[in-house]
PDB file of C-alpha atoms in Angstrom:
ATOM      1  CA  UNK A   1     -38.693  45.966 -15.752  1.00  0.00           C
ATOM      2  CA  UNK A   2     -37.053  49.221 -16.703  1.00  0.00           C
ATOM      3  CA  UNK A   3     -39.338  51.860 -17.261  1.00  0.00           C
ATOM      4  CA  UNK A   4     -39.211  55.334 -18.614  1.00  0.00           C
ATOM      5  CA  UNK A   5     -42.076  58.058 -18.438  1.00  0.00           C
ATOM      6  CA  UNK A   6     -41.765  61.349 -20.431  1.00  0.00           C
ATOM      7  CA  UNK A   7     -43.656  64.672 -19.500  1.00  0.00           C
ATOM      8  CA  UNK A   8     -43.630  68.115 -19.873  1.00  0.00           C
ATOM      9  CA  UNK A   9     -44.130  68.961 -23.992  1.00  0.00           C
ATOM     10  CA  UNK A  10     -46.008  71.305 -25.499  1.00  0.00           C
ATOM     11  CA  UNK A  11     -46.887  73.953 -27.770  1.00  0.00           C
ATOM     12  CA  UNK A  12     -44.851  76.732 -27.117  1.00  0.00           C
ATOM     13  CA  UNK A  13     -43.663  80.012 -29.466  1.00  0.00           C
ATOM     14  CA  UNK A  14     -40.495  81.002 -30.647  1.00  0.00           C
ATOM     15  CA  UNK A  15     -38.155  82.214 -27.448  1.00  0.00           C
ATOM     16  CA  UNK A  16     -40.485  80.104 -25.037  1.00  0.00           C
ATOM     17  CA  UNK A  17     -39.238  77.468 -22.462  1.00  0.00           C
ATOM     18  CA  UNK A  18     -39.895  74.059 -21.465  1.00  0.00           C
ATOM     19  CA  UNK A  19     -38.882  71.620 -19.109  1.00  0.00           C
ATOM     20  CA  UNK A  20     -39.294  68.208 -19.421  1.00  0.00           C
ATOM     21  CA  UNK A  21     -39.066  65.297 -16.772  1.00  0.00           C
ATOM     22  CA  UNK A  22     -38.365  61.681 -16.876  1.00  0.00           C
ATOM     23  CA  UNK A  23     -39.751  59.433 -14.134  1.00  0.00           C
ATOM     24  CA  UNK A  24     -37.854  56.264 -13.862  1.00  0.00           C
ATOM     25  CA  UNK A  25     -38.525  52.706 -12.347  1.00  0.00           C
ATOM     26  CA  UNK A  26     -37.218  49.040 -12.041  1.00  0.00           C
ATOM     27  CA  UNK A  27     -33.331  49.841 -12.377  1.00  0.00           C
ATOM     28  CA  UNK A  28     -31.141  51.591  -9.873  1.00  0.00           C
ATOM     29  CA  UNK A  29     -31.387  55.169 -11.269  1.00  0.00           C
ATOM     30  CA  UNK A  30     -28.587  56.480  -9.759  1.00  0.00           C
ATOM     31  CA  UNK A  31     -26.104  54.042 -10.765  1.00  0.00           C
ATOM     32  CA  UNK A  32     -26.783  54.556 -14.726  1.00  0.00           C
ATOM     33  CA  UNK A  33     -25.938  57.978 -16.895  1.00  0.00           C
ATOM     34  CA  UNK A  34     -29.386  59.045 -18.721  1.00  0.00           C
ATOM     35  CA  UNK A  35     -29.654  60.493 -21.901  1.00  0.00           C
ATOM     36  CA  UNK A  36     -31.994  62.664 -24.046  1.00  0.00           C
ATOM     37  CA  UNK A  37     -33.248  62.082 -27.284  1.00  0.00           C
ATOM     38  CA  UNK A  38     -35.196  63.862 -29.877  1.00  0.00           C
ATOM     39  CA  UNK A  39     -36.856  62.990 -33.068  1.00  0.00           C
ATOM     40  CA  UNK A  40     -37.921  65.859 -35.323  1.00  0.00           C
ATOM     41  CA  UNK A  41     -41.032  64.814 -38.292  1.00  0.00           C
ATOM     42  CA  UNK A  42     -39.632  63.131 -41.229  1.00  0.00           C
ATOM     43  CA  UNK A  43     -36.224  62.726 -39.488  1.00  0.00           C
ATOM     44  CA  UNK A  44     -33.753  60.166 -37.275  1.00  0.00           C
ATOM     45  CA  UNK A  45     -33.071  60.153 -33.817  1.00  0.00           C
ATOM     46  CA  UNK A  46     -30.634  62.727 -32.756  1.00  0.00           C
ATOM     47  CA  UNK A  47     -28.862  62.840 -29.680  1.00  0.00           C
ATOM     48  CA  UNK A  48     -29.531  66.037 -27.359  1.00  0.00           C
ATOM     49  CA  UNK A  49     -27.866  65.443 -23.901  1.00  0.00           C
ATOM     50  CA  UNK A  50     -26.503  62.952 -21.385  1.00  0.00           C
ATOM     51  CA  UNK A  51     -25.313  63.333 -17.889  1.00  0.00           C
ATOM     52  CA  UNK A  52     -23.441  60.660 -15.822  1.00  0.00           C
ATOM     53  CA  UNK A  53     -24.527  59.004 -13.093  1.00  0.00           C
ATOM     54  CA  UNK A  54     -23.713  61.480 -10.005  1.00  0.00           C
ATOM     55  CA  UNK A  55     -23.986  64.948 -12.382  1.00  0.00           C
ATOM     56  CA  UNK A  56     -20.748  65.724 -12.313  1.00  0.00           C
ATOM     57  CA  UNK A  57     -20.510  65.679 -16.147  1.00  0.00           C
ATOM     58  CA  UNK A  58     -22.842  66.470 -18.518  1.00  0.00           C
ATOM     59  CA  UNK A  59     -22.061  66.561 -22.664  1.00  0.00           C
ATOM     60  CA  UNK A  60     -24.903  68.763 -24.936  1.00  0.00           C
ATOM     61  CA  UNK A  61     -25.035  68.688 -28.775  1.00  0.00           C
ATOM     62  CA  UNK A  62     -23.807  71.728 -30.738  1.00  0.00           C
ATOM     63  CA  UNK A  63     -27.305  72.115 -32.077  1.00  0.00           C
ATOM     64  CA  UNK A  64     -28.702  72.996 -27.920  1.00  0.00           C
ATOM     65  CA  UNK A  65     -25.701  73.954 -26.210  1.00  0.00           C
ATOM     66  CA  UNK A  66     -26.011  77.141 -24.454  1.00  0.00           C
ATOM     67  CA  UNK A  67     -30.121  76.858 -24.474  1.00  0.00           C
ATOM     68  CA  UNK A  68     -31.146  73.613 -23.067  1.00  0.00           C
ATOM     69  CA  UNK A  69     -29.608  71.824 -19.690  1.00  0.00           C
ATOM     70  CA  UNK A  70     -30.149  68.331 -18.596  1.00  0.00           C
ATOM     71  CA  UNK A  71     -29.748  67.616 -14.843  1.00  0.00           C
ATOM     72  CA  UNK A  72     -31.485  64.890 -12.425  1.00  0.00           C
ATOM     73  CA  UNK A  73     -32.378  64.426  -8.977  1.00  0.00           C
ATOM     74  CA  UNK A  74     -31.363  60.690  -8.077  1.00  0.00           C
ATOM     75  CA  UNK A  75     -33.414  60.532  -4.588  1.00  0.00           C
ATOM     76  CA  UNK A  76     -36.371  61.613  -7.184  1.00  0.00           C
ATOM     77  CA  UNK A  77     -35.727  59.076  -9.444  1.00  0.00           C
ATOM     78  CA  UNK A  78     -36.307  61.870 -12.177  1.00  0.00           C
ATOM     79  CA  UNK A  79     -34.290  63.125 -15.139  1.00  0.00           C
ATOM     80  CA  UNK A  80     -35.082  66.820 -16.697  1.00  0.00           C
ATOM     81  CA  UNK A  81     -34.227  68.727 -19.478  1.00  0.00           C
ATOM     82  CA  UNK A  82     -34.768  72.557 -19.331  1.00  0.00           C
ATOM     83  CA  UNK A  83     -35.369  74.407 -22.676  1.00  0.00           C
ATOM     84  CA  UNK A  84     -34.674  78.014 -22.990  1.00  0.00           C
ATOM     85  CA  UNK A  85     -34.765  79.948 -26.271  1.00  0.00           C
ATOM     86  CA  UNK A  86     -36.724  77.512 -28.135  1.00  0.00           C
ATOM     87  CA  UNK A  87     -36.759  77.529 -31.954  1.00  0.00           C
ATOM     88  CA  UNK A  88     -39.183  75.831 -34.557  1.00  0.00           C
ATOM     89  CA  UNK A  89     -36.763  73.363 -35.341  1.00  0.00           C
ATOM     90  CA  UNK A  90     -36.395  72.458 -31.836  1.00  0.00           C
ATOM     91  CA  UNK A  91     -40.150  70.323 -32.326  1.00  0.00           C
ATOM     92  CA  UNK A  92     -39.352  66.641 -32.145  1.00  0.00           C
ATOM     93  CA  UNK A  93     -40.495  64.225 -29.864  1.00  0.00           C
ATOM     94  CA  UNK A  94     -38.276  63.910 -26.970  1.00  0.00           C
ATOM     95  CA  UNK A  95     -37.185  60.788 -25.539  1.00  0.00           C
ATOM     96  CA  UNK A  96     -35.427  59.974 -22.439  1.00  0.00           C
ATOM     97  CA  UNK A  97     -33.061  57.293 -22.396  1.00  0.00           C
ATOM     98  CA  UNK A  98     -30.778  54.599 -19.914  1.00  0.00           C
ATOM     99  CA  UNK A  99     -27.420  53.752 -21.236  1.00  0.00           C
ATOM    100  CA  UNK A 100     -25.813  51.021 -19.886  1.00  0.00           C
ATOM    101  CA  UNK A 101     -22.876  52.263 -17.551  1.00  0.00           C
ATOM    102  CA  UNK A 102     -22.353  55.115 -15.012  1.00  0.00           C
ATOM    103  CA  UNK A 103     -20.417  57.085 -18.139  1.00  0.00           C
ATOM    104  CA  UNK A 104     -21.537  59.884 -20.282  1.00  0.00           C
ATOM    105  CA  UNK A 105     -21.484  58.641 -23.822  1.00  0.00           C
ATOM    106  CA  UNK A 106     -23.136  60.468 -26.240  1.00  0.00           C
ATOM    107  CA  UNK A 107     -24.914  58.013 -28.255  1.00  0.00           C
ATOM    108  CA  UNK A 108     -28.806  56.853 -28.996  1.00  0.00           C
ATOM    109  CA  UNK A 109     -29.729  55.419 -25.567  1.00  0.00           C
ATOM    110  CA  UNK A 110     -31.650  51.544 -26.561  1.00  0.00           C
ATOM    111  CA  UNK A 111     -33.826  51.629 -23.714  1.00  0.00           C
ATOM    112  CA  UNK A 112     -35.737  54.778 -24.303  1.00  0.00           C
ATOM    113  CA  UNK A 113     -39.571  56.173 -22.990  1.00  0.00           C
ATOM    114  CA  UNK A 114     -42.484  56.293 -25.125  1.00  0.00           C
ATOM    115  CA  UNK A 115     -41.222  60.085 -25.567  1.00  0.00           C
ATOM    116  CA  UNK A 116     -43.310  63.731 -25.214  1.00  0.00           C
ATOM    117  CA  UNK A 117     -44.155  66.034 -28.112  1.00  0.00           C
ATOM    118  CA  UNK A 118     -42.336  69.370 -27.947  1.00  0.00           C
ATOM    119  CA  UNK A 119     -43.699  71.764 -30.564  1.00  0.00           C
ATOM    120  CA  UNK A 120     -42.505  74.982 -31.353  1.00  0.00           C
ATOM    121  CA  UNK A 121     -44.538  77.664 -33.452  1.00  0.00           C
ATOM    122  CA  UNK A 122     -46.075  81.001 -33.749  1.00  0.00           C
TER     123      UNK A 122
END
């Protein structure tokens, strides 16, 4: 069965970094585009990233573009997300997800990870 393992959060301050990883298993990783999610306390899921299937194209949301980049490493199985620049309403949980084709759509991924905490204070 598909399965998706988050790692990397933390407490971090203001301005600090962060990468995250997603190890994946039972699906053909490289065939699928992945997808990052966060959920902030008190609020919905909001999309943060997704890159396609080979990493030719990747899509951010206005809210991370310019600090954060997704890539993945398909012989690795693994999906990342570095965060630069990191701001207290950047803390969420962050969930990595499968969509369901090879194409980068920008939506809430079904199939997600149990997700990592990313918290950002002074």
């Amino acid at each position: 069965q598909v399965q998706l393992v988050e790692s990397g959060g933390g407490l971090v301050q203001p301005g600090g970094s962060l990468r995250l990883s997603c190890v994946a298993s039972g699906f053909n990783f490289g065939a699928f585009a992945m997808t990052w999610i966060r959920q902030a306390p008190g609020e919905g899921l909001e999309w943060v990233s997704v890159i396609n299937h080979d990493s030719s194209t990747v899509k951010y949301a206005d809210s991370v573009k310019g600090r954060f980049t997704i890539s993945r490493d398909n012989a690795k199985n693994t999906l990342y997300l570095q965060m630069n620049g990191l701001k207290p309403e950047d803390t969420a949980v962050y969930y990595c997800g499968k969509l369901s084709s090879a194409m980068p759509s920008p939506v809430i991924a079904k199939t997600r990870g149990q997700g990592t905490q990313v918290t950002v204070s002074s």
